[in-house]
Amino acid sequence: MSQGPVVSIIIVTYNNADVIGGCLQALVRQRFCSFEVLLVDNASQDGTLAIVEREQGAFATRNISLQILPQTVNFGFAGGNRLPPDRRWPP
């Protein structure tokens, strides 16, 4: 029986185009690969989401799940962490 990831990493971001690529690249370089990444983009306006989408291929190559949850409003850090991983808010 196949097991899911051991660790879930939640990244909540807003207008972090200058650092998000490096953050995701550091995760892909980890030797430990039994993790998934849930990335909540709180309606960034600086190209953050485009950078995240470009990094998806590196995660797929390593069989690491990168689930992107783009939002239409900024829910803040706490609100971004409370989002259900299977859908976007507002519904």
Short mmCIF file of C-alpha atoms in Angstrom, two decimals:
data_model
loop_
_atom_site.label_atom_id
_atom_site.label_comp_id
_atom_site.label_asym_id
_atom_site.label_seq_id
_atom_site.Cartn_x
_atom_site.Cartn_y
_atom_site.Cartn_z
CA MET A 1 0.00 0.00 0.00
CA SER A 2 1.32 3.45 -0.96
CA GLN A 3 1.62 5.99 1.81
CA GLY A 4 1.11 9.71 1.39
CA PRO A 5 3.66 12.31 2.40
CA VAL A 6 4.93 12.30 5.98
CA VAL A 7 5.09 16.10 6.22
CA SER A 8 2.84 18.87 4.89
CA ILE A 9 4.45 22.28 4.42
CA ILE A 10 2.11 25.26 4.22
CA ILE A 11 3.47 28.42 2.65
CA VAL A 12 1.29 31.52 2.86
CA THR A 13 2.56 34.29 0.62
CA TYR A 14 1.62 37.77 -0.51
CA ASN A 15 3.74 39.83 -2.93
CA ASN A 16 6.92 37.82 -2.29
CA ALA A 17 8.23 37.56 -5.85
CA ASP A 18 11.71 38.45 -4.62
CA VAL A 19 12.02 35.41 -2.33
CA ILE A 20 9.46 32.75 -3.29
CA GLY A 21 11.58 31.18 -6.04
CA GLY A 22 14.51 30.63 -3.68
CA CYS A 23 12.19 29.23 -1.02
CA LEU A 24 10.74 26.65 -3.40
CA GLN A 25 14.12 25.76 -4.89
CA ALA A 26 15.45 25.08 -1.39
CA LEU A 27 12.59 22.67 -0.77
CA VAL A 28 13.22 20.79 -4.04
CA ARG A 29 16.90 20.35 -3.08
CA GLN A 30 16.06 18.53 0.16
CA ARG A 31 17.21 14.93 0.43
CA PHE A 32 14.07 14.06 2.37
CA CYS A 33 11.25 13.87 -0.17
CA SER A 34 8.25 12.57 1.74
CA PHE A 35 6.51 15.92 1.90
CA GLU A 36 3.90 17.94 0.11
CA VAL A 37 3.69 21.70 -0.27
CA LEU A 38 0.43 23.62 0.01
CA LEU A 39 1.06 27.15 -1.20
CA VAL A 40 -1.58 29.80 -0.53
CA ASP A 41 -1.10 32.93 -2.62
CA ASN A 42 -3.06 35.76 -0.99
CA ALA A 43 -3.89 37.65 -4.21
CA SER A 44 -0.32 38.76 -4.93
CA GLN A 45 0.06 41.53 -7.52
CA ASP A 46 3.84 41.33 -8.10
CA GLY A 47 4.23 38.15 -10.16
CA THR A 48 4.59 35.77 -7.20
CA LEU A 49 2.05 33.34 -8.64
CA ALA A 50 3.81 33.17 -12.02
CA ILE A 51 7.09 32.29 -10.30
CA VAL A 52 5.39 29.57 -8.26
CA GLU A 53 3.80 28.10 -11.39
CA ARG A 54 7.23 28.00 -13.12
CA GLU A 55 8.65 25.99 -10.23
CA GLN A 56 5.99 23.25 -10.49
CA GLY A 57 8.02 21.22 -12.96
CA ALA A 58 10.92 20.79 -10.54
CA PHE A 59 8.53 19.42 -7.91
CA ALA A 60 6.91 17.04 -10.40
CA THR A 61 10.34 15.71 -11.43
CA ARG A 62 10.98 14.69 -7.81
CA ASN A 63 7.42 13.37 -7.29
CA ILE A 64 6.73 16.06 -4.69
CA SER A 65 3.23 17.50 -4.64
CA LEU A 66 3.02 21.28 -4.97
CA GLN A 67 -0.59 22.33 -4.60
CA ILE A 68 -1.14 25.99 -5.44
CA LEU A 69 -4.15 27.70 -3.88
CA PRO A 70 -4.47 31.15 -5.47
CA GLN A 71 -6.87 33.48 -3.69
CA THR A 72 -8.79 36.51 -4.95
CA VAL A 73 -8.40 38.41 -1.65
CA ASN A 74 -5.67 38.61 0.98
CA PHE A 75 -6.74 36.55 4.00
CA GLY A 76 -3.55 37.30 5.90
CA PHE A 77 -1.25 34.73 7.43
CA ALA A 78 -3.74 33.19 9.87
CA GLY A 79 -6.55 33.14 7.31
CA GLY A 80 -4.29 31.54 4.71
CA ASN A 81 -3.40 28.76 7.13
CA ARG A 82 -7.06 28.01 7.84
CA LEU A 83 -8.02 27.44 4.20
CA PRO A 84 -9.09 23.90 3.37
CA PRO A 85 -6.50 22.36 1.02
CA ASP A 86 -9.10 21.09 -1.41
CA ARG A 87 -10.65 24.40 -2.49
CA ARG A 88 -10.28 28.13 -2.83
CA TRP A 89 -11.91 30.88 -0.84
CA PRO A 90 -14.20 32.58 -1.31
CA PRO A 91 -16.20 29.65 -2.66
#
